[in-house]
Structures are given as structure tokens and as C-alpha cells.
Amino acid sequence: MFSEFDLDKRLLKAIDKLGFEKPTPVQTETIPRAMDHKDLLVSSETGSGKTAAFLLPTLHQMLVKAAPESGSRMLILLPTRELARQVMTHFKQLAEFTHLKFALICGGETFKFQRAMFRKNPEVIIATPGRLLEHIEHGTPDFSELEFLVLDEADRMLDMGLSDDVLRIVSGCNTDRQTLLFSATLNHRGLTNMMAGMLREPETIRLNTVREQHQNIRQQIVVADDSLHKGRLTDWLLTNETFAKAMIFTNTRIQADKLGSYLRSKGQRMGVLHGDMEQDERNRIMQLLRQGIINVLVATDVAARGIDVKGVDLVINFDMARSGKEHVHRIGRTGRAGEEGLAICLINPQEWNLMSSIGRYLRIDFEQRTIESQLGKYKGPQKTKTSGKAAGSKKAKQKKKDKGVKVKTRLRDKKNIGKRRKPAVKVEDKPTPSGFAPLMKKK
Ligand code: AMP
């Protein structure tokens, strides 16, 4: 129960209004420690409730402590605009009954307007590193009295090459602050470097690993010949599956646009989201999806990073994700906060091995599903036989020759035609009565 955390009653009222009945595991672990003013290093995924896990204890402390004379009290850094907007939405919900104000500082919005927001001295700054640095270069923000620094999706910021920007921003922040760092994985190579000197004796909170997560999501694969076949399969799935909202992932922007046009021509209520689009257009598409005017979103990974849309219960990986981590992020769009979800990967011959290795790494037993009306030529890898009856055995070769099938002869075999074969294992003693030679030579 949230009431056990001794949170300010204005926050409890907001939690009540949101209908959160009990804290998620990351909230149970993080909130009491963060309220104790400890620096924390937390491994947790998008969808686990981590935003409230850092907002609730920090907002609580801001409400019970007197504000400094000027300057911002909390800075939340995030890798993408979408994620920043999402945190802003959650902030507005949780801080609804308080006086706390925020400014959203990320690219794609007017610089002048953002500068004016800083002048209003909001307590909380929610920002992406690039745009915030531009403001810092203009001398606008004042983080000398900062009380809380949150780095969300730190591994992603590293992957996106933002670590130098983050370090420059942090170097201008009050050193006497509380720092909370969230990352999907704590084993990221660059994380230790980035953290050095940033956190003070941090406590580590390791929630279940990627392998244990998302057990409430059914994961299926459907094999496909090529992109055209995948397009038909996608249309079939969207037409025949029962779902509220679906997200479809492609690996490239071009593919997202192509698939978008195809699905639109098939009458699907869908939109496309990728990094080449103007911010206004991205916001408009997200709004349409949230309002349910469209129910399908075709997106690339970067654009979809951290997007939290209620009611997404179907994820289709049109292209297989390039890594296990990316796969987890994608399927994390469904099955949020314990709901059931379905994730389907469309696998062409080139993607089979990648899918198998991701499955092994995450210990996922992908169910192979066939859609009878949409069968293609590819059925998955052919099974290779390794016994004496294998295709390459003498008997099999003879059979093939008899049938008039051309049989390949290895060069090594050709060269040895007519020569006596040496025994495979050189043994000096005679075979034992049982027919086996002893392995050790007798002295
Ligand atoms: P996050 O991991 O912060 O992106 O949160 C994922 C979703 O879970 C958001 O839609 C939150 O509103 C929701 N959520 C967060 N905490 C809880 C909770 N304790 N109970 C139910 N839903 C929650």
C-alpha cells in the first residue's frame, strides 16, 4: 500500500486519483530508500513504474522542505523527447494537488519560449541533454542549488553518445544533491565511467533481470519469405487478431514509411512515427493513438523509445530487433503494469539465427505460429541429420546416384581414390577381445 510510505497527503491523493492500488516492485524498493536521501543506482525497465518510483520520493522531499531562494530544485535528464514528454505527463498527474511547477526542455520546441519558462523559476526541469546544454551555454539555467538529479534510461543515453553532454551538465550542478540513476541494465560498459564522481556511495537496487521480465507476454514467431510477405502477414494479423492498440516495429525509417503506406492502402487505422518527422507531427500522431482515433502505430526504435500508451496489447516486430535489449524494450510496450500482452516476430531466412540467439539469451520459448492462408515458401531452417543415415553418407550418395542425382565428391576423397585408408586412430596394440583397442600404450 502506498500509505505505508508516509508520503505527503497531496501525493497520496494523486495516487488515489490515478487508481494505483499498490506499488510496483521498483516502487517498493526505491521509494523508502530515496526518501532517506540516499543516492541510488536502479536497474529497471520502462513499464515497471519507475517514473513514479523517482517522482514520488523527490516530490515528497520538495514538499516537506523549504525551497531555496532561487534556481531549480530537481533536474530529470532523459534520452529522447518522447520519454521527456511522458515523464512530464506523469509529473502533472502526481503533482496535480501541489504548487510544484515544471519546465520541459527538449529539442523541437522553440528556444525563446523555453528561455521564458526558465525565468518563471520552475522547481522541476525535465530535459534531454542536447537542448539543455544549449541553454546552459546561454547561461540561462541555475543548478547551483539543485537538490535532486535523476538520470533516466542512462544506458540509452550512453548508447546514443550523450554521455559527454550529460557529464558537462552534471559538472555545473550542486555537488550536495541526491542523485538517482535508472538504467535497464547495470552491466553497461560505459556506465561505471559515467557514474564515477556523480553518485555518492550509491545503493544498488537490482530488480529482476531482462531474462525474468515480461513473463505476462506471449511471444510468437511467424516465418516470412521477404518484406512483401511480411506486409501481407501484418495486414492479416491486424485484421484478424483481437487487440485494442498495436505497435509495429521496423528497423529503418524507410521501411516504416513503406509499411505505413501499404497498411493505409489496406484501410488500417494507423500512423507512422520516426525520427525524420517534425516534432509537431510526432506529437499529433501520439495524440491520435492515445485518443484511439488510430489504433496502430508503425515506429522505429528510437522514436518509440519509452513511449507509454495505455492499452497496447499487441506488438509486431516487422523486423527482428537487432539485440536482446532492443527486443525487451519493444515488447515492453505491451503487457504494461502486469497486463497480458502478445508479441509476434516476423522472421525471414536472414533473421532466423538472430531470433534464435535472442531467444536463447532471454530464455524465451518462442511459439512458432503458422497462418494457413498466408503461407510462403520459407518454413524455417531445414533440419540437418547427423546420424549414419545423413544425406552425405555412402548409402545415401549411392541412392542418389541410382536416382540420377548429381552427387558432389569432396576433393579430398577424389585425391584418395585407390589409396588404402589409414585407421582413424593409430593403435599399437591389437584389439582387445571385445573388439576395442586399449587407449594407453603398454610400457
Ligand atoms: P513507467 O515504467 O514509469 O513508464 O510506468 C508504466 C505505466 O505504469 C504508466 O502508465 C504508469 O501510469 C503505470 N503505473 C505506475 N505505477 C503504477 C502502479 N503502482 N499501479 C498501476 N500502474 C502503475
Short mmCIF file of C-alpha atoms and ligand atoms in Angstrom, two decimals:
data_model
loop_
_atom_site.label_atom_id
_atom_site.label_comp_id
_atom_site.label_asym_id
_atom_site.label_seq_id
_atom_site.Cartn_x
_atom_site.Cartn_y
_atom_site.Cartn_z
CA MET A 1 0.00 0.00 0.00
CA PHE A 2 1.26 3.49 -0.84
CA SER A 3 0.06 4.79 2.54
CA GLU A 4 2.88 2.81 4.20
CA PHE A 5 5.47 5.11 2.62
CA ASP A 6 4.43 8.10 4.69
CA LEU A 7 4.19 10.24 1.57
CA ASP A 8 2.76 13.75 1.65
CA LYS A 9 -1.02 13.53 1.53
CA ARG A 10 -1.22 15.65 -1.63
CA LEU A 11 0.77 12.92 -3.41
CA LEU A 12 -1.37 10.16 -1.90
CA LYS A 13 -4.44 11.97 -3.20
CA ALA A 14 -2.94 12.00 -6.72
CA ILE A 15 -2.08 8.28 -6.49
CA ASP A 16 -5.62 7.63 -5.42
CA LYS A 17 -6.97 9.59 -8.37
CA LEU A 18 -4.75 7.61 -10.76
CA GLY A 19 -6.19 4.41 -9.33
CA PHE A 20 -2.82 2.87 -8.40
CA GLU A 21 -3.73 0.24 -5.84
CA LYS A 22 -0.32 -0.99 -4.77
CA PRO A 23 3.27 -0.06 -5.53
CA THR A 24 5.13 -1.98 -8.24
CA PRO A 25 8.35 -3.82 -7.21
CA VAL A 26 10.60 -0.95 -8.34
CA GLN A 27 8.49 1.49 -6.32
CA THR A 28 8.57 -0.73 -3.21
CA GLU A 29 12.36 -0.89 -3.37
CA THR A 30 13.12 2.66 -4.43
CA ILE A 31 10.68 4.95 -2.64
CA PRO A 32 11.74 4.35 1.02
CA ARG A 33 15.47 4.47 0.20
CA ALA A 34 15.11 7.62 -1.88
CA MET A 35 13.06 9.25 0.90
CA ASP A 36 16.10 8.56 3.13
CA HIS A 37 18.07 10.84 0.81
CA LYS A 38 20.31 8.03 -0.47
CA ASP A 39 21.95 8.02 -3.91
CA LEU A 40 20.57 5.09 -5.87
CA LEU A 41 21.54 3.02 -8.85
CA VAL A 42 18.44 1.19 -10.06
CA SER A 43 18.08 -1.40 -12.79
CA SER A 44 14.57 -1.29 -14.14
CA GLU A 45 12.69 -1.34 -17.39
CA THR A 46 10.29 1.06 -18.98
CA GLY A 47 6.84 -0.07 -17.99
CA SER A 48 7.85 -1.11 -14.48
CA GLY A 49 6.52 2.04 -12.84
CA LYS A 50 9.95 3.63 -12.46
CA THR A 51 8.80 7.18 -13.22
CA ALA A 52 6.62 7.27 -10.12
CA ALA A 53 9.45 5.46 -8.28
CA PHE A 54 11.65 8.56 -8.66
CA LEU A 55 8.97 11.26 -8.77
CA LEU A 56 7.13 10.33 -5.57
CA PRO A 57 10.08 10.40 -3.11
CA THR A 58 11.63 13.52 -4.67
CA LEU A 59 8.38 15.46 -4.84
CA HIS A 60 7.67 14.43 -1.25
CA GLN A 61 11.01 15.86 -0.10
CA MET A 62 10.38 19.07 -2.02
CA LEU A 63 7.01 19.44 -0.34
CA VAL A 64 8.28 18.96 3.19
CA LYS A 65 11.48 21.02 2.87
CA ALA A 66 11.65 24.77 2.39
CA ALA A 67 12.58 25.86 -1.13
CA PRO A 68 15.94 27.57 -1.80
CA GLU A 69 15.97 31.27 -2.72
CA SER A 70 16.23 30.67 -6.45
CA GLY A 71 17.27 28.13 -9.05
CA SER A 72 15.82 24.75 -9.93
CA ARG A 73 15.35 22.07 -7.30
CA MET A 74 15.23 18.96 -9.49
CA LEU A 75 16.65 18.06 -12.89
CA ILE A 76 15.45 14.95 -14.74
CA LEU A 77 17.53 14.01 -17.78
CA LEU A 78 16.16 11.63 -20.41
CA PRO A 79 17.46 10.39 -23.75
CA THR A 80 14.51 11.27 -26.02
CA ARG A 81 11.79 13.86 -26.42
CA GLU A 82 9.02 11.30 -26.25
CA LEU A 83 10.28 9.96 -22.98
CA ALA A 84 10.63 13.50 -21.63
CA ARG A 85 7.03 14.27 -22.57
CA GLN A 86 5.91 11.10 -20.87
CA VAL A 87 7.68 11.98 -17.65
CA MET A 88 6.09 15.44 -17.90
CA THR A 89 2.64 13.86 -18.18
CA HIS A 90 3.30 11.67 -15.14
CA PHE A 91 4.67 14.68 -13.25
CA LYS A 92 1.49 16.66 -13.98
CA GLN A 93 -0.60 13.77 -12.66
CA LEU A 94 1.38 13.21 -9.49
CA ALA A 95 1.94 16.91 -8.69
CA GLU A 96 -1.65 17.88 -9.51
CA PHE A 97 -2.54 18.83 -5.91
CA THR A 98 0.75 20.62 -5.18
CA HIS A 99 2.18 24.03 -6.08
CA LEU A 100 5.22 22.47 -7.83
CA LYS A 101 5.90 23.69 -11.39
CA PHE A 102 7.94 22.19 -14.20
CA ALA A 103 9.61 23.16 -17.48
CA LEU A 104 10.05 20.76 -20.38
CA ILE A 105 13.31 21.46 -22.19
CA CYS A 106 13.89 19.39 -25.28
CA GLY A 107 14.60 19.83 -28.98
CA GLY A 108 11.86 20.50 -31.47
CA GLU A 109 10.26 23.26 -29.37
CA THR A 110 11.06 27.00 -29.58
CA PHE A 111 14.20 28.10 -27.76
CA LYS A 112 12.78 31.51 -26.82
CA PHE A 113 9.70 30.02 -25.21
CA GLN A 114 11.86 27.64 -23.19
CA ARG A 115 14.06 30.54 -22.01
CA ALA A 116 10.96 32.33 -20.81
CA MET A 117 9.96 29.19 -18.88
CA PHE A 118 13.28 29.22 -17.01
CA ARG A 119 12.56 32.78 -15.89
CA LYS A 120 9.44 31.57 -14.10
CA ASN A 121 11.78 29.58 -11.87
CA PRO A 122 10.05 26.18 -12.03
CA GLU A 123 11.11 23.69 -9.36
CA VAL A 124 11.48 20.79 -11.79
CA ILE A 125 13.30 20.71 -15.13
CA ILE A 126 12.56 17.74 -17.40
CA ALA A 127 15.09 17.76 -20.22
CA THR A 128 17.02 16.00 -22.95
CA PRO A 129 20.77 16.70 -22.74
CA GLY A 130 21.36 18.43 -26.13
CA ARG A 131 18.84 21.23 -25.77
CA LEU A 132 19.60 21.76 -22.09
CA LEU A 133 23.30 22.27 -22.93
CA GLU A 134 22.34 24.97 -25.43
CA HIS A 135 20.53 26.81 -22.64
CA ILE A 136 23.48 26.30 -20.30
CA GLU A 137 25.76 27.84 -22.97
CA HIS A 138 23.43 30.88 -22.97
CA GLY A 139 23.78 30.99 -19.19
CA THR A 140 20.06 30.53 -18.51
CA PRO A 141 19.56 27.70 -16.03
CA ASP A 142 20.86 27.82 -12.48
CA PHE A 143 21.58 24.44 -10.93
CA SER A 144 23.75 25.73 -8.09
CA GLU A 145 21.08 24.86 -5.52
CA LEU A 146 19.86 21.69 -7.19
CA GLU A 147 18.60 19.15 -4.66
CA PHE A 148 17.78 16.19 -6.91
CA LEU A 149 19.30 14.88 -10.10
CA VAL A 150 17.60 11.98 -11.92
CA LEU A 151 19.24 10.24 -14.87
CA ASP A 152 16.64 8.08 -16.53
CA GLU A 153 17.46 5.38 -19.11
CA ALA A 154 21.16 6.04 -18.54
CA ASP A 155 22.20 3.06 -20.69
CA ARG A 156 20.25 4.50 -23.57
CA MET A 157 21.89 7.90 -23.16
CA LEU A 158 25.26 6.14 -23.37
CA ASP A 159 24.19 4.19 -26.47
CA MET A 160 23.10 7.43 -28.09
CA GLY A 161 26.50 9.03 -27.43
CA LEU A 162 25.09 11.52 -24.92
CA SER A 163 27.46 10.76 -22.05
CA ASP A 164 29.75 13.79 -22.67
CA ASP A 165 26.73 16.09 -22.72
CA VAL A 166 25.44 14.52 -19.50
CA LEU A 167 28.82 14.93 -17.78
CA ARG A 168 29.03 18.59 -18.83
CA ILE A 169 25.56 19.26 -17.46
CA VAL A 170 26.28 17.44 -14.19
CA SER A 171 29.56 19.32 -13.71
CA GLY A 172 27.50 22.52 -13.35
CA CYS A 173 25.14 21.03 -10.74
CA ASN A 174 25.25 21.50 -6.98
CA THR A 175 27.51 18.72 -5.62
CA ASP A 176 25.48 18.46 -2.45
CA ARG A 177 22.49 16.85 -4.13
CA GLN A 178 20.79 13.45 -4.22
CA THR A 179 21.33 11.53 -7.45
CA LEU A 180 19.12 8.72 -8.72
CA LEU A 181 20.24 6.79 -11.78
CA PHE A 182 17.93 4.39 -13.63
CA SER A 183 19.13 2.02 -16.30
CA ALA A 184 17.65 -1.06 -17.99
CA THR A 185 20.95 -2.80 -17.34
CA LEU A 186 23.66 -2.07 -14.79
CA ASN A 187 26.21 -4.08 -16.79
CA HIS A 188 26.61 -1.45 -19.50
CA ARG A 189 30.30 -0.91 -20.24
CA GLY A 190 30.20 2.88 -20.12
CA LEU A 191 28.07 3.15 -17.01
CA THR A 192 30.90 2.88 -14.48
CA ASN A 193 32.80 5.74 -16.16
CA MET A 194 29.77 7.95 -16.35
CA MET A 195 28.85 7.30 -12.72
CA ALA A 196 32.32 7.96 -11.31
CA GLY A 197 32.12 11.03 -9.10
CA MET A 198 28.45 11.51 -9.91
CA LEU A 199 26.92 9.35 -7.18
CA ARG A 200 27.91 9.26 -3.52
CA GLU A 201 28.12 5.73 -2.08
CA PRO A 202 25.11 4.66 -4.10
CA GLU A 203 22.91 1.80 -3.03
CA THR A 204 22.20 -0.61 -5.86
CA ILE A 205 18.68 -1.85 -6.46
CA ARG A 206 18.68 -4.73 -8.90
CA LEU A 207 15.23 -5.77 -9.95
CA ASN A 208 14.65 -8.90 -11.95
CA THR A 209 16.94 -9.25 -14.93
CA VAL A 210 15.78 -8.89 -18.52
CA ARG A 211 15.51 -12.66 -18.63
CA GLU A 212 12.87 -12.78 -15.93
CA GLN A 213 10.83 -9.85 -17.15
CA HIS A 214 7.74 -9.76 -19.30
CA GLN A 215 6.50 -13.20 -18.32
CA ASN A 216 2.97 -11.96 -18.88
CA ILE A 217 3.66 -11.54 -22.62
CA ARG A 218 3.08 -14.42 -25.06
CA GLN A 219 5.80 -14.44 -27.65
CA GLN A 220 5.28 -15.92 -31.09
CA ILE A 221 7.15 -16.08 -34.38
CA VAL A 222 5.74 -16.31 -37.87
CA VAL A 223 8.17 -17.13 -40.68
CA ALA A 224 8.11 -15.00 -43.82
CA ASP A 225 9.82 -15.03 -47.21
CA ASP A 226 10.57 -11.30 -47.52
CA SER A 227 9.26 -7.80 -46.76
CA LEU A 228 6.29 -8.10 -49.12
CA HIS A 229 5.20 -11.30 -47.43
CA LYS A 230 5.71 -9.64 -44.04
CA GLY A 231 3.47 -6.79 -45.16
CA ARG A 232 0.67 -9.23 -46.01
CA LEU A 233 1.14 -11.06 -42.71
CA THR A 234 0.99 -7.78 -40.80
CA ASP A 235 -2.22 -6.77 -42.52
CA TRP A 236 -3.70 -10.23 -41.80
CA LEU A 237 -2.73 -10.04 -38.12
CA LEU A 238 -4.17 -6.54 -37.74
CA THR A 239 -7.39 -7.68 -39.42
CA ASN A 240 -7.78 -10.99 -37.56
CA GLU A 241 -6.25 -10.53 -34.10
CA THR A 242 -8.34 -9.08 -31.30
CA PHE A 243 -6.49 -6.12 -29.84
CA ALA A 244 -7.06 -2.64 -28.50
CA LYS A 245 -3.87 -0.97 -29.76
CA ALA A 246 -0.89 -2.33 -31.67
CA MET A 247 2.67 -1.17 -32.19
CA ILE A 248 4.70 -2.39 -35.16
CA PHE A 249 8.48 -2.02 -35.15
CA THR A 250 10.70 -1.67 -38.19
CA ASN A 251 14.48 -1.27 -38.16
CA THR A 252 14.58 1.65 -40.61
CA ARG A 253 12.64 4.83 -41.28
CA ILE A 254 12.26 3.90 -44.95
CA GLN A 255 10.68 0.58 -44.02
CA ALA A 256 8.37 2.31 -41.52
CA ASP A 257 7.13 4.67 -44.27
CA LYS A 258 6.73 1.85 -46.82
CA LEU A 259 4.80 -0.35 -44.42
CA GLY A 260 2.74 2.65 -43.33
CA SER A 261 1.65 3.36 -46.93
CA TYR A 262 0.83 -0.31 -47.51
CA LEU A 263 -1.26 -0.68 -44.36
CA ARG A 264 -3.04 2.60 -45.03
CA SER A 265 -3.92 1.35 -48.52
CA LYS A 266 -5.42 -1.72 -46.82
CA GLY A 267 -7.64 0.50 -44.71
CA GLN A 268 -5.87 0.09 -41.36
CA ARG A 269 -6.33 2.97 -38.88
CA MET A 270 -2.67 3.68 -38.41
CA GLY A 271 0.09 6.25 -38.07
CA VAL A 272 3.86 6.28 -38.51
CA LEU A 273 6.42 7.59 -36.02
CA HIS A 274 10.11 8.03 -36.79
CA GLY A 275 12.99 10.38 -36.18
CA ASP A 276 12.76 12.20 -39.55
CA MET A 277 9.40 13.66 -38.63
CA GLU A 278 8.82 17.15 -37.21
CA GLN A 279 8.07 17.26 -33.50
CA ASP A 280 4.58 18.68 -34.09
CA GLU A 281 3.74 15.78 -36.37
CA ARG A 282 5.09 13.26 -33.84
CA ASN A 283 3.01 14.83 -31.08
CA ARG A 284 -0.07 14.77 -33.31
CA ILE A 285 0.35 11.06 -34.10
CA MET A 286 0.84 10.19 -30.40
CA GLN A 287 -2.26 12.18 -29.54
CA LEU A 288 -4.30 10.29 -32.17
CA LEU A 289 -3.09 6.99 -30.74
CA ARG A 290 -3.82 7.98 -27.14
CA GLN A 291 -7.29 9.13 -28.11
CA GLY A 292 -7.89 5.88 -30.00
CA ILE A 293 -8.54 7.68 -33.32
CA ILE A 294 -5.85 5.42 -34.73
CA ASN A 295 -5.16 2.03 -33.15
CA VAL A 296 -1.93 1.02 -34.91
CA LEU A 297 1.45 2.74 -34.74
CA VAL A 298 4.33 1.81 -37.04
CA ALA A 299 7.53 3.01 -35.41
CA THR A 300 11.31 2.79 -35.36
CA ASP A 301 13.10 2.03 -32.09
CA VAL A 302 14.46 5.49 -31.37
CA ALA A 303 11.12 7.17 -31.98
CA ALA A 304 9.27 4.62 -29.87
CA ARG A 305 11.75 4.58 -27.02
CA GLY A 306 9.96 4.81 -23.71
CA ILE A 307 6.59 5.59 -25.25
CA ASP A 308 3.88 4.75 -22.79
CA VAL A 309 0.47 4.38 -24.34
CA LYS A 310 -2.21 2.73 -22.31
CA GLY A 311 -3.86 -0.35 -23.76
CA VAL A 312 -1.16 -1.51 -26.21
CA ASP A 313 -1.75 -5.26 -26.16
CA LEU A 314 -0.15 -6.30 -29.45
CA VAL A 315 3.42 -5.75 -30.63
CA ILE A 316 4.53 -6.90 -34.08
CA ASN A 317 8.22 -6.95 -34.84
CA PHE A 318 8.10 -6.48 -38.60
CA ASP A 319 11.91 -6.60 -38.46
CA MET A 320 13.53 -8.62 -35.68
CA ALA A 321 15.19 -6.36 -33.12
CA ARG A 322 18.97 -6.18 -33.52
CA SER A 323 19.69 -7.15 -29.91
CA GLY A 324 18.08 -8.78 -26.89
CA LYS A 325 17.97 -5.43 -25.13
CA GLU A 326 16.12 -3.79 -28.00
CA HIS A 327 13.72 -6.75 -28.16
CA VAL A 328 12.91 -6.30 -24.47
CA HIS A 329 12.27 -2.59 -24.99
CA ARG A 330 9.95 -3.30 -27.88
CA ILE A 331 7.86 -5.99 -26.25
CA GLY A 332 7.77 -3.86 -23.09
CA ARG A 333 5.24 -1.63 -24.92
CA THR A 334 2.68 -4.35 -24.23
CA GLY A 335 1.92 -6.19 -21.01
CA ARG A 336 2.49 -2.99 -19.01
CA ALA A 337 1.84 -2.89 -15.28
CA GLY A 338 1.02 -6.61 -15.24
CA GLU A 339 -1.50 -6.70 -18.11
CA GLU A 340 -1.46 -9.57 -20.63
CA GLY A 341 0.17 -8.93 -24.00
CA LEU A 342 1.07 -10.62 -27.26
CA ALA A 343 4.30 -10.04 -29.19
CA ILE A 344 4.77 -11.51 -32.69
CA CYS A 345 8.07 -11.50 -34.58
CA LEU A 346 8.03 -11.90 -38.35
CA ILE A 347 11.15 -13.83 -39.27
CA ASN A 348 12.70 -14.09 -42.72
CA PRO A 349 15.54 -16.56 -43.53
CA GLN A 350 18.23 -13.97 -42.72
CA GLU A 351 16.72 -13.28 -39.29
CA TRP A 352 16.31 -16.84 -38.06
CA ASN A 353 19.70 -17.08 -36.34
CA LEU A 354 19.33 -13.66 -34.73
CA MET A 355 15.90 -14.64 -33.38
CA SER A 356 17.30 -17.93 -32.03
CA SER A 357 20.18 -16.23 -30.24
CA ILE A 358 17.91 -13.56 -28.73
CA GLY A 359 15.58 -16.36 -27.61
CA ARG A 360 18.47 -18.24 -26.00
CA TYR A 361 19.81 -15.12 -24.30
CA LEU A 362 16.44 -14.09 -22.89
CA ARG A 363 15.33 -17.69 -22.38
CA ILE A 364 12.19 -17.13 -24.39
CA ASP A 365 10.44 -20.12 -25.88
CA PHE A 366 9.03 -18.51 -28.99
CA GLU A 367 5.88 -20.32 -30.14
CA GLN A 368 6.02 -20.89 -33.90
CA ARG A 369 2.69 -19.96 -35.41
CA THR A 370 1.53 -20.69 -38.95
CA ILE A 371 -1.13 -18.72 -40.74
CA GLU A 372 -2.54 -21.19 -43.25
CA SER A 373 -3.99 -18.61 -45.63
CA GLN A 374 -0.69 -16.72 -45.80
CA LEU A 375 1.88 -19.49 -46.11
CA GLY A 376 5.05 -18.69 -48.04
CA LYS A 377 7.96 -20.79 -49.26
CA TYR A 378 10.12 -20.39 -46.18
CA LYS A 379 9.30 -22.81 -43.38
CA GLY A 380 12.28 -22.21 -41.08
CA PRO A 381 15.72 -23.78 -41.30
CA GLN A 382 15.90 -27.33 -42.70
CA LYS A 383 16.77 -29.93 -40.12
CA THR A 384 20.29 -31.32 -40.62
CA LYS A 385 20.73 -35.01 -39.95
CA THR A 386 23.93 -36.08 -38.25
CA SER A 387 23.49 -39.84 -37.92
CA GLY A 388 24.92 -42.50 -40.26
CA LYS A 389 21.80 -42.03 -42.36
CA ALA A 390 22.83 -38.45 -43.10
CA ALA A 391 22.50 -37.09 -46.58
CA GLY A 392 26.25 -37.28 -47.08
CA SER A 393 26.64 -40.95 -46.09
CA LYS A 394 27.83 -43.53 -48.63
CA LYS A 395 24.47 -45.26 -48.75
CA ALA A 396 22.60 -42.03 -49.30
CA LYS A 397 25.04 -40.98 -52.03
CA GLN A 398 24.62 -44.31 -53.81
CA LYS A 399 20.84 -43.97 -53.59
CA LYS A 400 21.06 -40.50 -55.11
CA LYS A 401 23.36 -41.77 -57.89
CA ASP A 402 20.88 -44.54 -58.61
CA LYS A 403 18.18 -41.91 -58.97
CA GLY A 404 20.43 -39.98 -61.35
CA VAL A 405 21.00 -37.12 -58.90
CA LYS A 406 24.40 -35.45 -59.24
CA VAL A 407 26.42 -36.09 -56.07
CA LYS A 408 29.25 -33.81 -55.03
CA THR A 409 32.51 -35.62 -54.26
CA ARG A 410 34.91 -33.85 -51.91
CA LEU A 411 38.31 -33.02 -53.39
CA ARG A 412 39.97 -34.90 -50.51
CA ASP A 413 38.00 -38.04 -51.45
CA LYS A 414 38.87 -37.67 -55.16
CA LYS A 415 42.59 -37.45 -54.37
CA ASN A 416 42.47 -40.61 -52.29
CA ILE A 417 40.77 -42.79 -54.87
CA GLY A 418 42.58 -46.15 -54.98
CA LYS A 419 44.64 -45.46 -51.83
CA ARG A 420 44.33 -47.63 -48.74
CA ARG A 421 42.55 -45.89 -45.89
CA LYS A 422 44.52 -45.36 -42.72
CA PRO A 423 42.79 -46.25 -39.46
CA ALA A 424 41.24 -43.23 -37.85
CA VAL A 425 43.09 -43.85 -34.56
CA LYS A 426 46.62 -45.14 -34.59
CA VAL A 427 46.83 -48.01 -32.13
CA GLU A 428 49.86 -50.12 -31.50
CA ASP A 429 48.24 -52.94 -29.52
CA LYS A 430 45.92 -55.47 -31.07
CA PRO A 431 42.24 -55.01 -30.50
CA THR A 432 41.04 -56.40 -27.22
CA PRO A 433 38.78 -59.43 -27.39
CA SER A 434 35.81 -57.19 -27.08
CA GLY A 435 36.94 -55.54 -30.31
CA PHE A 436 38.22 -52.26 -28.75
CA ALA A 437 41.89 -51.23 -28.63
CA PRO A 438 43.17 -50.01 -25.26
CA LEU A 439 43.69 -46.25 -25.30
CA MET A 440 47.03 -46.28 -23.40
CA LYS A 441 50.17 -47.82 -24.81
CA LYS A 442 51.67 -50.54 -22.56
CA LYS A 443 55.15 -49.68 -21.32
P1 AMP B 1 6.75 3.70 -16.26
O1 AMP B 1 7.60 2.46 -16.06
O2 AMP B 1 7.06 4.75 -15.29
O3 AMP B 1 6.85 4.17 -17.71
O4 AMP B 1 5.22 3.32 -15.98
C1 AMP B 1 4.48 2.45 -16.79
C2 AMP B 1 2.99 2.60 -16.58
O5 AMP B 1 2.60 2.03 -15.33
C3 AMP B 1 2.49 4.04 -16.56
O6 AMP B 1 1.36 4.11 -17.40
C4 AMP B 1 2.08 4.30 -15.13
O7 AMP B 1 0.99 5.19 -15.07
C5 AMP B 1 1.71 2.92 -14.64
N1 AMP B 1 1.95 2.72 -13.20
C6 AMP B 1 2.99 3.18 -12.47
N2 AMP B 1 2.90 2.80 -11.19
C7 AMP B 1 1.77 2.04 -11.10
C8 AMP B 1 1.14 1.33 -10.03
N3 AMP B 1 1.65 1.32 -8.80
N4 AMP B 1 -0.01 0.67 -10.30
C9 AMP B 1 -0.53 0.66 -11.55
N5 AMP B 1 0.02 1.31 -12.61
C10 AMP B 1 1.16 1.99 -12.39
#
